[in-house]
Short mmCIF file of C-alpha atoms in Angstrom, two decimals:
data_model
loop_
_atom_site.label_atom_id
_atom_site.label_comp_id
_atom_site.label_asym_id
_atom_site.label_seq_id
_atom_site.Cartn_x
_atom_site.Cartn_y
_atom_site.Cartn_z
CA MET A 1 -19.28 5.61 8.44
CA ALA A 2 -17.50 7.86 5.94
CA THR A 3 -13.95 6.90 4.95
CA ASP A 4 -11.45 9.15 3.24
CA VAL A 5 -8.08 8.02 1.86
CA ARG A 6 -5.41 10.61 1.16
CA ASP A 7 -1.74 10.60 0.26
CA ALA A 8 0.44 12.19 2.93
CA PRO A 9 3.73 12.48 1.00
CA ASP A 10 5.48 14.37 3.81
CA ARG A 11 5.02 11.19 5.92
CA SER A 12 5.49 8.77 2.98
CA ARG A 13 2.16 7.12 3.58
CA TYR A 14 -1.48 6.98 2.67
CA GLU A 15 -3.84 7.72 5.53
CA VAL A 16 -7.41 6.61 6.00
CA GLY A 17 -9.81 8.65 8.04
CA VAL A 18 -13.15 7.54 9.42
CA ASP A 19 -15.60 10.33 10.14
CA GLY A 20 -12.65 12.75 10.28
CA GLU A 21 -10.50 10.66 12.65
CA LEU A 22 -7.22 9.01 11.59
CA ALA A 23 -7.92 5.26 11.46
CA GLY A 24 -4.78 3.84 9.85
CA PHE A 25 -2.06 4.19 7.27
CA ALA A 26 -0.10 2.40 4.53
CA GLU A 27 3.59 3.35 4.47
CA TYR A 28 5.57 3.48 1.25
CA ARG A 29 8.83 4.55 -0.28
CA ASP A 30 9.38 5.53 -3.89
CA LEU A 31 12.10 3.63 -5.71
CA ASP A 32 12.97 3.44 -9.41
CA GLY A 33 9.67 5.03 -10.40
CA ALA A 34 7.60 2.58 -8.34
CA ARG A 35 5.73 2.98 -5.09
CA VAL A 36 6.92 0.29 -2.67
CA PHE A 37 4.41 -0.50 0.08
CA THR A 38 6.23 -1.55 3.24
CA HIS A 39 3.71 -1.57 6.11
CA THR A 40 -0.01 -1.12 6.66
CA GLU A 41 -1.73 -0.59 9.96
CA VAL A 42 -5.37 -0.07 10.94
CA PHE A 43 -5.85 1.06 14.53
CA ASP A 44 -7.64 -1.39 16.83
CA ALA A 45 -10.74 0.77 17.23
CA PHE A 46 -11.32 0.64 13.45
CA GLU A 47 -10.57 -3.00 12.64
CA GLY A 48 -13.31 -5.06 11.07
CA PRO A 49 -15.65 -2.73 9.17
CA GLY A 50 -13.64 -2.64 5.92
CA VAL A 51 -11.33 0.23 6.80
CA GLY A 52 -8.22 -1.68 5.71
CA SER A 53 -9.81 -2.57 2.39
CA ALA A 54 -10.84 1.05 1.82
CA LEU A 55 -7.27 2.12 2.57
CA ALA A 56 -5.77 -0.44 0.18
CA GLN A 57 -8.22 0.40 -2.59
CA GLY A 58 -7.69 4.15 -2.23
CA ALA A 59 -3.91 3.81 -2.20
CA LEU A 60 -3.84 1.46 -5.20
CA ASP A 61 -6.27 3.65 -7.14
CA ASN A 62 -3.96 6.60 -6.51
CA VAL A 63 -0.96 4.63 -7.80
CA CYS A 64 -2.96 3.67 -10.89
CA ARG A 65 -4.01 7.30 -11.59
CA SER A 66 -0.41 8.48 -11.19
CA GLY A 67 0.88 6.06 -13.83
CA ARG A 68 3.33 4.53 -11.39
CA ARG A 69 4.12 0.88 -10.88
CA LEU A 70 4.15 -0.69 -7.42
CA VAL A 71 5.74 -3.34 -5.24
CA ALA A 72 3.78 -4.80 -2.33
CA LEU A 73 6.31 -5.85 0.31
CA CYS A 74 3.56 -5.30 2.87
CA PRO A 75 1.64 -8.59 3.30
CA PHE A 76 -1.72 -6.80 3.66
CA ILE A 77 -1.37 -4.89 0.37
CA ALA A 78 -0.01 -8.01 -1.36
CA ALA A 79 -3.02 -10.06 -0.19
CA TYR A 80 -5.41 -7.31 -1.32
CA ILE A 81 -3.86 -7.38 -4.81
CA GLU A 82 -4.18 -11.17 -4.92
CA ARG A 83 -7.91 -10.86 -4.18
CA HIS A 84 -8.38 -7.96 -6.64
CA ASP A 85 -6.62 -8.87 -9.86
CA GLU A 86 -7.52 -5.55 -11.48
CA TYR A 87 -4.42 -4.22 -9.69
CA ALA A 88 -2.06 -7.05 -10.73
CA ASP A 89 -0.83 -5.19 -13.83
CA LEU A 90 0.49 -2.38 -11.61
CA VAL A 91 3.07 -4.66 -9.97
CA ASP A 92 6.65 -4.12 -11.11
CA ARG A 93 7.72 -7.79 -11.10
CA SER A 94 11.37 -7.05 -11.86
CA LEU A 95 11.76 -4.61 -8.97
CA ASP A 96 9.72 -6.89 -6.72
CA ASN A 97 12.10 -9.79 -7.44
CA ARG A 98 15.17 -7.62 -6.85
CA LEU A 99 13.90 -6.30 -3.51
CA ARG A 100 12.85 -9.73 -2.28
CA ALA A 101 16.22 -11.23 -3.31
CA ARG A 102 17.98 -8.56 -1.23
CA ASN A 103 15.88 -9.42 1.82
CA ARG A 104 16.37 -13.20 1.64
CA PRO A 105 18.76 -14.63 4.20
CA ALA A 106 21.90 -16.22 2.75
CA THR A 107 21.83 -20.00 2.72
#
């Protein structure tokens, strides 16, 4: 099984292909110089064999090479970063806190 992760900026997402077939994506938006991951999806037919991990790694490696910072609002990307601390330094904590504060319900 050959996986390929590529940035698809016209769709604001990274896409992962398996043997040439689209297998999933990680959506993002760029804000204040950071890449904000909002949603990740691996299609049912490709769940299980590490496709999601390949997608996360490829996307995060791309962010690292670009010199950007990131925010992981997407739970899948956030969990991947927690398990792979080599990406922790890429997180823009200030922007992360601001975005999460905006999304909290008023009490």
